[in-house]
Short mmCIF file of C-alpha atoms (C1' of nucleotides) in Angstrom, two decimals:
data_model
loop_
_atom_site.label_atom_id
_atom_site.label_comp_id
_atom_site.label_asym_id
_atom_site.label_seq_id
_atom_site.Cartn_x
_atom_site.Cartn_y
_atom_site.Cartn_z
CA MET A 26 67.03 49.70 125.52
CA ALA A 27 70.89 48.19 124.38
CA ARG A 28 69.18 49.32 120.68
CA LYS A 29 72.07 49.18 118.17
CA PRO A 30 72.72 53.03 117.22
CA LYS A 31 70.73 54.00 113.24
CA GLN A 32 71.88 57.22 113.09
CA GLN A 33 75.05 59.38 112.88
CA ARG A 34 74.13 61.54 116.03
CA SER A 35 72.95 57.86 117.93
CA LYS A 36 76.76 56.66 116.90
CA ALA A 37 78.19 59.89 117.74
CA THR A 38 76.06 59.18 122.15
CA VAL A 39 77.68 55.63 121.73
CA ASP A 40 81.60 57.25 121.37
CA ALA A 41 80.76 60.27 123.65
CA ILE A 42 79.77 57.04 126.51
CA VAL A 43 82.22 55.16 125.76
CA GLN A 44 84.79 58.21 125.76
CA ALA A 45 83.10 59.54 128.88
CA ALA A 46 83.44 56.62 130.81
CA LEU A 47 87.35 56.15 130.34
CA ILE A 48 88.09 59.70 131.71
CA SER A 49 85.64 58.44 133.77
CA ILE A 50 87.69 55.09 134.80
CA ALA A 51 91.03 56.34 134.32
CA SER A 52 90.57 59.12 137.52
CA HIS A 53 88.04 56.77 139.11
CA GLY A 54 88.63 53.37 138.69
CA PRO A 55 86.03 50.94 137.62
CA SER A 56 83.63 50.48 140.80
CA ALA A 57 82.94 54.67 142.15
CA ILE A 58 82.10 55.47 139.07
CA THR A 59 78.17 57.48 139.03
CA ALA A 60 76.48 57.20 136.28
CA ARG A 61 75.62 60.78 135.97
CA GLN A 62 79.46 61.27 135.68
CA ILE A 63 79.34 59.81 133.06
CA ALA A 64 75.79 61.70 131.23
CA GLU A 65 78.12 64.91 132.66
CA LYS A 66 81.07 64.38 130.50
CA ALA A 67 78.95 62.54 127.99
CA GLY A 68 77.26 65.80 127.45
CA ILE A 69 73.45 63.78 127.17
CA GLY A 70 71.18 63.20 129.19
CA VAL A 71 71.18 60.14 132.63
CA GLY A 72 68.33 57.86 130.18
CA SER A 73 69.71 58.25 127.53
CA LEU A 74 72.92 55.67 128.98
CA TYR A 75 70.34 53.37 128.58
CA GLU A 76 69.15 53.79 125.55
CA TYR A 77 72.38 52.02 124.00
CA PHE A 78 73.44 50.44 127.21
CA GLU A 79 72.36 47.36 129.42
CA ASP A 80 73.07 48.78 132.13
CA LYS A 81 76.59 50.06 133.71
CA ASP A 82 78.32 47.43 133.98
CA ALA A 83 77.98 47.71 129.71
CA ILE A 84 79.10 51.07 129.85
CA ILE A 85 82.37 49.19 131.82
CA ASP A 86 82.85 46.59 128.87
CA ALA A 87 82.09 48.34 126.48
CA ALA A 88 85.15 50.86 127.51
CA SER A 89 87.27 48.16 128.28
CA LYS A 90 87.50 46.43 124.66
CA ARG A 91 88.11 49.12 123.80
CA PHE A 92 90.75 49.69 125.15
CA VAL A 93 91.64 46.99 124.86
CA SER A 94 91.31 46.94 121.14
CA ASP A 95 93.64 50.11 121.35
CA THR A 96 96.30 48.04 123.08
CA VAL A 97 96.63 45.00 120.44
CA ASP A 98 96.12 47.89 117.50
CA LEU A 99 99.93 49.20 118.47
CA ILE A 100 101.25 46.26 119.38
CA LYS A 101 100.24 44.07 116.06
CA PRO A 102 101.92 47.41 113.67
CA LEU A 103 104.98 46.20 115.54
CA ILE A 104 105.83 42.59 115.27
CA PRO A 105 107.15 42.93 111.50
CA GLU A 106 109.10 45.93 112.64
CA LEU A 107 110.18 43.96 115.96
CA VAL A 108 111.08 40.76 114.49
CA ARG A 109 113.80 41.92 112.61
CA LEU A 110 115.56 43.10 116.12
CA ASP A 111 117.76 41.58 118.42
CA ILE A 112 116.42 41.07 121.59
CA ARG A 113 117.28 43.36 123.80
CA GLU A 114 116.58 46.47 120.90
CA ALA A 115 113.15 44.56 119.99
CA ILE A 116 112.27 44.84 124.16
CA GLU A 117 113.55 48.28 124.28
CA LYS A 118 111.56 49.60 121.05
CA LEU A 119 108.60 47.40 122.21
CA LEU A 120 108.35 49.13 125.81
CA PHE A 121 108.85 52.85 124.85
CA SER A 122 106.63 52.38 121.67
CA PHE A 123 104.00 50.88 125.32
CA ARG A 124 105.41 53.96 127.02
CA ASP A 125 104.72 56.59 124.44
CA PHE A 126 100.95 54.89 124.31
CA LEU A 127 100.08 54.71 128.07
CA GLU A 128 101.03 57.85 128.31
CA GLU A 129 98.64 59.64 125.72
CA ASN A 130 95.28 62.54 126.24
CA ASN A 131 97.62 62.73 129.50
CA GLN A 132 98.14 58.79 131.05
CA LEU A 133 94.53 57.83 129.73
CA TYR A 134 95.49 54.33 129.34
CA LEU A 135 98.52 53.84 131.38
CA ARG A 136 94.96 54.86 134.60
CA CYS A 137 92.46 52.81 133.05
CA ALA A 138 95.39 49.72 132.98
CA ARG A 139 95.43 50.22 136.84
CA HIS A 140 92.48 49.52 136.77
CA ALA A 141 92.18 46.08 134.63
CA PHE A 142 94.17 43.87 136.67
CA SER A 143 91.32 42.45 138.57
CA MET A 144 90.52 39.34 137.62
CA ASP A 145 87.62 40.49 136.00
CA MET A 146 88.87 41.82 133.28
CA VAL A 147 91.38 39.67 132.36
CA ILE A 148 89.10 37.60 130.16
CA TYR A 149 89.26 40.92 128.06
CA GLN A 150 93.05 41.16 127.96
CA SER A 151 93.34 38.37 126.20
CA PRO A 152 93.67 39.69 122.86
CA ILE A 153 96.90 41.69 124.78
CA ASN A 154 98.22 38.02 125.51
CA SER A 155 97.71 36.64 121.78
CA ALA A 156 99.15 39.49 120.69
CA LEU A 157 102.54 39.86 122.84
CA MET A 158 102.27 35.33 122.14
CA GLU A 159 101.75 36.05 118.58
CA LEU A 160 105.07 38.06 118.27
CA PHE A 161 106.07 36.16 120.09
CA THR A 162 106.39 33.37 118.10
CA GLN A 163 107.17 35.23 114.58
CA TYR A 164 110.70 35.92 116.27
CA LEU A 165 111.09 32.63 116.99
CA MET A 166 110.29 31.67 113.31
CA HIS A 167 112.82 34.81 112.63
CA HIS A 168 115.67 32.77 114.91
CA PRO A 169 115.52 29.37 114.19
CA GLN A 170 118.51 28.48 116.41
CA LEU A 171 115.93 29.70 119.56
CA LEU A 172 113.75 26.64 119.08
CA LYS A 173 115.81 24.42 120.92
CA LEU A 174 115.40 27.26 123.96
CA PRO A 175 113.60 24.58 126.63
CA ASN A 176 110.35 25.52 128.21
CA ILE A 177 108.87 28.91 125.68
CA PRO A 178 105.93 28.11 125.95
CA THR A 179 106.24 28.68 130.03
CA VAL A 180 109.01 31.14 129.50
CA ALA A 181 106.48 33.50 127.47
CA TYR A 182 103.68 33.33 129.69
CA PHE A 183 106.39 34.67 132.66
CA TYR A 184 107.90 36.85 130.38
CA ILE A 185 104.48 38.57 129.25
CA ASN A 186 102.04 38.75 132.19
CA GLY A 187 105.27 40.11 134.47
CA GLY A 188 106.25 42.54 132.20
CA ILE A 189 103.22 43.49 131.58
CA PHE A 190 102.09 44.04 135.08
CA THR A 191 105.69 45.71 135.74
CA VAL A 192 105.96 48.45 133.59
CA VAL A 193 102.19 49.29 134.25
CA ARG A 194 103.19 49.35 138.02
CA HIS A 195 106.16 51.26 137.79
CA LEU A 196 105.28 53.70 135.11
CA SER A 197 102.59 54.52 137.80
CA GLU A 198 104.85 54.49 140.75
CA ASP A 199 104.95 58.32 142.27
CA ASN A 200 108.95 57.44 143.47
CA PRO A 201 110.02 54.50 140.94
CA ILE A 202 113.35 53.48 142.34
CA GLN A 203 114.87 53.32 138.69
CA SER A 204 113.94 55.10 136.07
CA PHE A 205 112.02 53.59 132.65
CA GLU A 206 115.46 52.72 131.27
CA GLU A 207 116.62 51.00 133.25
CA LEU A 208 113.90 48.72 133.59
CA THR A 209 114.24 48.46 129.52
CA THR A 210 118.01 47.63 130.33
CA VAL A 211 116.69 44.79 132.45
CA PHE A 212 113.96 43.46 130.90
CA GLY A 213 116.36 43.18 127.47
CA ASP A 214 119.49 41.53 129.80
CA ILE A 215 117.13 39.15 131.74
CA LEU A 216 115.51 36.96 128.28
CA ALA A 217 118.38 38.07 126.88
CA SER A 218 120.52 35.71 129.53
CA TYR A 219 118.27 33.26 129.86
CA VAL A 220 118.90 32.93 125.41
CA ASP A 221 122.68 32.70 125.64
CA LYS A 222 122.99 31.36 128.55
CA LYS A 223 120.14 28.34 126.86
CA VAL A 224 121.68 28.14 123.05
CA GLU A 225 125.72 27.98 124.81
CA LEU A 226 123.94 24.52 126.60
CA ALA A 227 121.87 23.30 124.17
CA GLY A 228 124.48 24.56 121.05
CA MET B 28 80.43 54.74 165.55
CA ALA B 29 83.65 52.69 164.80
CA ARG B 30 84.81 52.66 168.75
CA LYS B 31 87.21 50.15 169.49
CA PRO B 32 85.82 46.74 170.93
CA LYS B 33 86.41 46.88 174.74
CA GLN B 34 84.87 43.11 175.69
CA GLN B 35 85.91 39.38 174.68
CA ARG B 36 82.70 39.08 172.74
CA SER B 37 82.85 41.98 170.67
CA LYS B 38 87.05 41.15 169.18
CA ALA B 39 85.05 38.18 168.24
CA THR B 40 82.52 39.88 166.50
CA VAL B 41 85.41 41.85 164.85
CA ASP B 42 87.37 39.10 163.97
CA ALA B 43 83.89 37.27 162.39
CA ILE B 44 82.99 40.81 160.32
CA VAL B 45 86.88 41.26 158.75
CA GLN B 46 86.12 37.04 158.35
CA ALA B 47 82.71 36.78 156.62
CA ALA B 48 84.46 39.99 154.05
CA LEU B 49 87.46 37.90 153.67
CA ILE B 50 85.24 35.71 151.74
CA SER B 51 83.21 38.06 150.61
CA ILE B 52 85.91 39.68 149.10
CA ALA B 53 86.34 36.11 147.27
CA SER B 54 83.54 34.70 145.77
CA HIS B 55 81.99 38.16 144.48
CA GLY B 56 85.53 40.47 144.29
CA PRO B 57 85.16 43.99 146.95
CA SER B 58 83.21 46.24 144.43
CA ALA B 59 79.90 44.13 144.77
CA ILE B 60 79.91 43.23 148.25
CA THR B 61 76.58 44.35 149.99
CA ALA B 62 76.45 45.09 153.71
CA ARG B 63 73.71 42.82 154.24
CA GLN B 64 76.04 39.76 153.00
CA ILE B 65 78.69 40.68 155.30
CA ALA B 66 76.99 41.05 158.61
CA GLU B 67 74.64 37.40 157.74
CA LYS B 68 78.13 35.65 156.76
CA ALA B 69 79.30 37.20 160.58
CA GLY B 70 75.81 36.53 162.09
CA ILE B 71 75.30 40.01 163.47
CA GLY B 72 72.86 42.55 162.54
CA VAL B 73 73.83 45.09 159.85
CA GLY B 74 73.71 47.91 162.22
CA SER B 75 76.74 45.95 164.70
CA LEU B 76 79.04 46.60 161.21
CA TYR B 77 79.21 50.64 162.47
CA GLU B 78 79.60 49.60 165.73
CA TYR B 79 83.24 49.58 164.97
CA PHE B 80 83.83 50.56 161.42
CA GLU B 81 82.97 53.33 159.56
CA ASP B 82 82.04 52.08 157.01
CA LYS B 83 82.34 49.55 153.74
CA ASP B 84 85.26 50.66 152.62
CA ALA B 85 86.88 50.93 156.16
CA ILE B 86 86.21 46.51 156.41
CA ILE B 87 87.23 46.13 152.97
CA ASP B 88 90.74 47.45 154.03
CA ALA B 89 90.92 45.84 157.16
CA ALA B 90 89.92 42.31 155.27
CA SER B 91 92.90 43.64 152.30
CA LYS B 92 94.91 44.61 155.97
CA ARG B 93 94.25 41.39 156.75
CA PHE B 94 95.27 38.96 154.21
CA VAL B 95 98.83 41.03 153.91
CA SER B 96 99.59 40.64 156.84
CA ASP B 97 98.99 36.90 156.50
CA THR B 98 100.91 36.74 153.39
CA VAL B 99 104.24 38.40 155.28
CA ASP B 100 103.88 35.67 157.91
CA LEU B 101 103.81 33.92 156.05
CA ILE B 102 107.54 35.24 153.75
CA LYS B 103 108.69 35.95 157.40
CA PRO B 104 109.78 32.74 158.88
CA LEU B 105 111.07 31.20 156.05
CA ILE B 106 113.44 33.24 154.63
CA PRO B 107 116.56 32.06 157.16
CA GLU B 108 116.37 28.56 155.62
CA LEU B 109 115.33 29.92 151.28
CA VAL B 110 118.50 31.94 152.20
CA ARG B 111 121.41 28.76 152.29
CA LEU B 112 119.93 27.10 149.98
CA ASP B 113 120.62 27.37 145.75
CA ILE B 114 119.14 29.49 143.75
CA ARG B 115 116.70 27.20 141.90
CA GLU B 116 115.79 25.74 145.50
CA ALA B 117 114.88 28.09 147.10
CA ILE B 118 113.01 29.71 144.17
CA GLU B 119 111.15 26.72 144.14
CA LYS B 120 110.46 26.33 148.07
CA LEU B 121 109.34 29.31 148.33
CA LEU B 122 107.03 29.98 145.33
CA PHE B 123 105.54 25.89 146.86
CA SER B 124 104.34 27.59 150.43
CA PHE B 125 103.26 29.99 148.98
CA ARG B 126 101.12 28.08 146.15
CA ASP B 127 99.82 25.76 149.10
CA PHE B 128 99.56 29.37 151.28
CA LEU B 129 96.77 30.53 148.21
CA GLU B 130 95.07 27.17 147.97
CA GLU B 131 94.40 27.25 151.64
CA ASN B 132 91.20 27.47 152.71
CA ASN B 133 88.96 26.57 149.90
CA GLN B 134 91.48 28.71 148.16
CA LEU B 135 89.63 31.98 149.98
CA TYR B 136 93.59 33.80 149.74
CA LEU B 137 94.11 33.32 146.45
CA ARG B 138 90.03 34.31 145.07
CA CYS B 139 90.74 37.60 147.57
CA ALA B 140 94.98 38.14 146.26
CA ARG B 141 93.16 37.68 142.32
CA HIS B 142 91.07 41.43 143.89
CA ALA B 143 94.72 42.41 145.10
CA PHE B 144 95.94 44.14 141.46
CA SER B 145 93.25 47.27 140.83
CA MET B 146 96.09 49.24 141.95
CA ASP B 147 93.87 50.97 144.67
CA MET B 148 95.42 47.90 146.46
CA VAL B 149 99.20 48.40 145.57
CA ILE B 150 98.94 50.42 148.70
CA TYR B 151 98.35 46.80 151.15
CA GLN B 152 100.95 45.67 149.05
CA SER B 153 103.89 47.30 149.98
CA PRO B 154 104.65 45.39 153.15
CA ILE B 155 104.71 42.10 150.73
CA ASN B 156 106.62 43.39 148.95
CA SER B 157 109.23 45.05 151.83
CA ALA B 158 109.27 40.80 152.65
CA LEU B 159 110.06 39.88 149.71
CA MET B 160 112.90 42.77 149.21
CA GLU B 161 114.03 41.75 152.00
CA LEU B 162 114.42 37.74 151.01
CA PHE B 163 116.00 39.46 148.00
CA THR B 164 118.66 41.31 150.18
CA GLN B 165 119.58 38.81 152.86
CA TYR B 166 119.97 36.27 150.31
CA LEU B 167 121.92 38.67 148.00
CA MET B 168 124.21 39.18 152.36
CA HIS B 169 124.50 35.52 152.52
CA HIS B 170 126.38 34.76 148.79
CA PRO B 171 128.59 38.07 148.26
CA GLN B 172 129.76 37.10 144.95
CA LEU B 173 126.17 37.77 143.71
CA LEU B 174 127.35 41.55 144.76
CA LYS B 175 128.81 42.18 141.72
CA LEU B 176 125.72 41.95 139.61
CA PRO B 177 124.31 45.28 138.19
CA ASN B 178 121.17 46.52 138.63
CA ILE B 179 119.56 44.16 141.01
CA PRO B 180 117.13 46.69 143.07
CA THR B 181 115.42 45.95 138.78
CA VAL B 182 115.98 42.66 139.17
CA ALA B 183 114.79 42.42 141.96
CA TYR B 184 112.02 44.96 141.18
CA PHE B 185 110.98 43.46 138.12
CA TYR B 186 110.90 40.07 139.34
CA ILE B 187 108.84 39.83 142.85
CA ASN B 188 105.86 41.97 140.74
CA GLY B 189 106.36 40.50 137.90
CA GLY B 190 106.12 37.00 139.63
CA ILE B 191 103.92 37.49 142.29
CA PHE B 192 101.03 38.65 139.08
CA THR B 193 101.98 35.63 137.02
CA VAL B 194 101.67 33.70 140.65
CA VAL B 195 98.45 34.32 140.98
CA ARG B 196 97.06 34.55 137.83
CA HIS B 197 98.65 31.27 137.13
CA LEU B 198 96.93 29.32 139.92
CA SER B 199 92.99 31.41 138.60
CA GLU B 200 93.77 29.48 135.45
CA ASP B 201 91.18 26.94 134.36
CA ASN B 202 93.30 25.61 131.63
CA PRO B 203 96.73 26.02 132.36
CA ILE B 204 98.62 26.16 129.92
CA GLN B 205 101.52 24.43 131.96
CA SER B 206 101.98 22.95 134.96
CA PHE B 207 102.67 25.08 138.83
CA GLU B 208 105.76 22.99 138.95
CA GLU B 209 106.75 23.35 135.20
CA LEU B 210 107.06 27.53 136.55
CA THR B 211 108.64 27.07 139.47
CA THR B 212 112.07 25.49 136.81
CA VAL B 213 110.80 28.96 133.94
CA PHE B 214 111.69 30.49 137.42
CA GLY B 215 114.87 28.91 138.72
CA ASP B 216 116.40 28.99 135.54
CA ILE B 217 115.64 32.53 134.33
CA LEU B 218 116.57 34.26 137.84
CA ALA B 219 119.76 31.21 137.47
CA SER B 220 120.95 32.19 133.98
CA TYR B 221 120.60 35.75 134.82
CA VAL B 222 122.62 35.37 137.11
CA ASP B 223 125.21 33.13 135.85
CA LYS B 224 126.01 35.00 133.26
CA LYS B 225 126.05 38.63 135.05
CA VAL B 226 128.49 36.33 137.27
CA GLU B 227 130.94 34.91 134.12
CA LEU B 228 130.62 38.26 132.67
CA ALA B 229 131.84 40.07 135.75
CA GLY B 230 134.57 37.51 136.54
"C1'" DT C 22 51.26 70.45 108.06
"C1'" DG C 23 50.27 65.67 110.15
"C1'" DC C 24 52.40 61.01 111.23
"C1'" DT C 25 56.25 58.30 112.63
"C1'" DC C 26 59.36 56.27 114.65
"C1'" DG C 27 64.61 56.82 116.82
"C1'" DT C 28 65.53 59.59 119.58
"C1'" DT C 29 66.54 62.34 124.73
"C1'" DC C 30 65.00 63.40 129.45
"C1'" DG C 31 64.44 63.64 134.02
"C1'" DG C 32 60.60 62.54 137.05
"C1'" DA C 33 59.18 58.45 139.13
"C1'" DT C 34 60.76 53.45 141.36
"C1'" DT C 35 64.21 50.48 143.80
"C1'" DC C 36 67.89 48.66 146.23
"C1'" DA C 37 71.85 49.31 149.22
"C1'" DA C 38 75.09 51.93 152.05
"C1'" DC C 39 74.15 53.87 156.68
"C1'" DT C 40 71.62 55.78 160.75
"C1'" DC C 41 69.30 56.32 164.90
"C1'" DG C 42 67.33 55.24 169.33
"C1'" DG C 43 66.20 51.75 171.96
"C1'" DA C 44 67.17 46.97 173.63
"C1'" DT C 45 69.59 43.77 175.68
"C1'" DA C 46 74.11 41.99 177.77
"C1'" DA C 47 78.88 42.10 180.28
"C1'" DT C 48 80.25 44.59 184.51
"C1'" DC C 49 80.99 47.23 188.73
"C1'" DA C 50 79.80 49.72 193.18
"C1'" DG C 51 77.84 49.96 197.80
"C1'" DC D 5 72.78 40.68 195.24
"C1'" DT D 6 70.77 45.01 193.54
"C1'" DG D 7 71.00 48.90 190.95
"C1'" DA D 8 73.54 52.44 187.95
"C1'" DT D 9 76.39 52.12 184.32
"C1'" DT D 10 78.42 51.10 180.10
"C1'" DA D 11 79.40 47.82 176.12
"C1'" DT D 12 77.27 45.92 172.29
"C1'" DC D 13 73.68 44.87 169.47
"C1'" DC D 14 69.69 45.08 166.59
"C1'" DG D 15 66.31 46.34 162.27
"C1'" DA D 16 63.04 50.29 160.67
"C1'" DG D 17 63.64 54.60 158.34
"C1'" DT D 18 66.41 57.72 155.83
"C1'" DT D 19 69.41 58.86 151.98
"C1'" DG D 20 70.91 58.92 147.85
"C1'" DA D 21 72.96 56.04 143.68
"C1'" DA D 22 71.15 53.40 139.69
"C1'" DT D 23 67.99 52.03 136.82
"C1'" DC D 24 63.19 51.70 134.48
"C1'" DC D 25 59.35 54.42 132.29
"C1'" DG D 26 56.39 57.79 129.69
"C1'" DA D 27 56.40 62.07 127.71
"C1'" DA D 28 58.27 65.57 124.59
"C1'" DC D 29 61.25 66.47 120.76
"C1'" DG D 30 62.43 65.95 115.44
"C1'" DA D 31 64.28 64.76 111.38
"C1'" DG D 32 62.38 62.35 107.23
"C1'" DC D 33 57.69 61.59 104.36
"C1'" DA D 34 53.10 61.66 101.67
#
DNA sequence: TGCTCGTTCGGATTCAACTCGGATAATCAG
DNA sequence: CTGATTATCCGAGTTGAATCCGAACGAGCA
C-alpha cells in the first residue's frame, strides 16, 4: 500500500484516481465520497486504490494538492503583466482570469473550491495565499509611492482572504444579487479608494 | 423516530444532544463525528439519539442552526447602538463583540465557525448575513448622506462575506501576522476610506 | 517456456450508523 | 393509591461502506 508508481501504466492509474477524486469532490463534497465511486470513475478496481494511497483521506489530500497547485500555476504567470497595470485594471484582469479558471471543465474547480474553506484544507491553501502575497509585494515594488501606505500586510491579509472567499461564494450563488462585473468594479474601487485616500493623506 | 419531545426530561435530552454535537463539531469537524461520541458526551444511549433525530445529519443540522441563531442573537441587539456611531467605531465595536462571542466557552463557536465555510453550511449562514445586511441598511438610514454611495449592495456583499471569513480565519491562526486590533483598524479604515472618497467625489 | 515481480482485483473483515423490541419512568383515569 | 397508557431510554444486532488481503494476471527476462 502507498507504493511508488514504477511503470507508465500505474502513473496513469494514479492520475486517473486523482482526477476521479476531484470530480467526486466537486459533485458530492469530500466527506460524502465513497471509495467505490472513485474507483468506478477512474475505471479500476477498488483494491487498486489502496496500492497507491494509504487510505481514502490520502486520495482526497492528493486531489486537494492538485487543486492548489493548479491554482498557483494560474496566478504566478500573471504577475509580471499585472504589476505594470493600474490597480483597478490589475484587479479586474486577475479576477476575470480567476473566474475563467474556476469555470473550466464544467466548474470542476469552482465546485471543489466550495469545499476548500472547511478549515482543514486551509493548510493546503497557503501556497495560493503566498502566490497572491507575492503579487501584492511585487506590485508595491513597481509602485514605490505605495510603500507609504499604513498596515500593508494587514490590508493584504484582509483583501486576499476576503476576496477569495467572496469570489467563490459569488460564483456559487444561484441568484447572485450582482453581476461578476459589478463585483470586480467594487473590488477595484475599494482598494483604489483606500490607496488614494492614504497616499493623499501621506503625501 | 424523530418524535416530538413531550416531557421536560426529553427536552433536556434533545438539548444535551445538540450541545454535545456542537462540542463534537468544534473538536473534530462535522464529518469526523461518530454517533457514539455524541451519545457519550450527551450522557445517553445511542438509541436515544434516533428518538428525536432522523439521522446523524439531522443532529448536525440542528447544531448548525443553533450556532447560527446564537450568532444572530448576538448581532441583532447591537444594531440600535451601532447605527449611532462613527463608521470606524461601529466596526470596532462590532468586531470586538464578535470576537468575544467566538471565544466564549473555550472557543466553542470559533471552532464550529471554522467548519461553517464548507459551502453546504452556507445555506444556514444566510440569517447571519441577513442580520448584518440589516445593520448595514439601518446604518445608511441613520446617515442619509451615505445613500449617494455607488454599488452599496455589492460593497456590503464583499464586506460582510470577506469580513466574516477573514475574522474567523485570523482568530484561528496559530501565529497571526497581525493583532486583532490592527485587523479592526484596517477593517474600519478600508470602509471609511471608500466612503470618504466617494462622498468627496459625489458632493 | 517458466520465473519474478509489479499490478489488479473482488471477496473477507472491520467498524460505524442505524433499528428494534423491550425495559423503565412519567402521567393520568378511576 | 393502583393499574393502564403513554413517553422515554437503551444497547445488542443488522446493514453497508471502508479497508485489507491473498490470489490472479501480465510484462520483462533467462
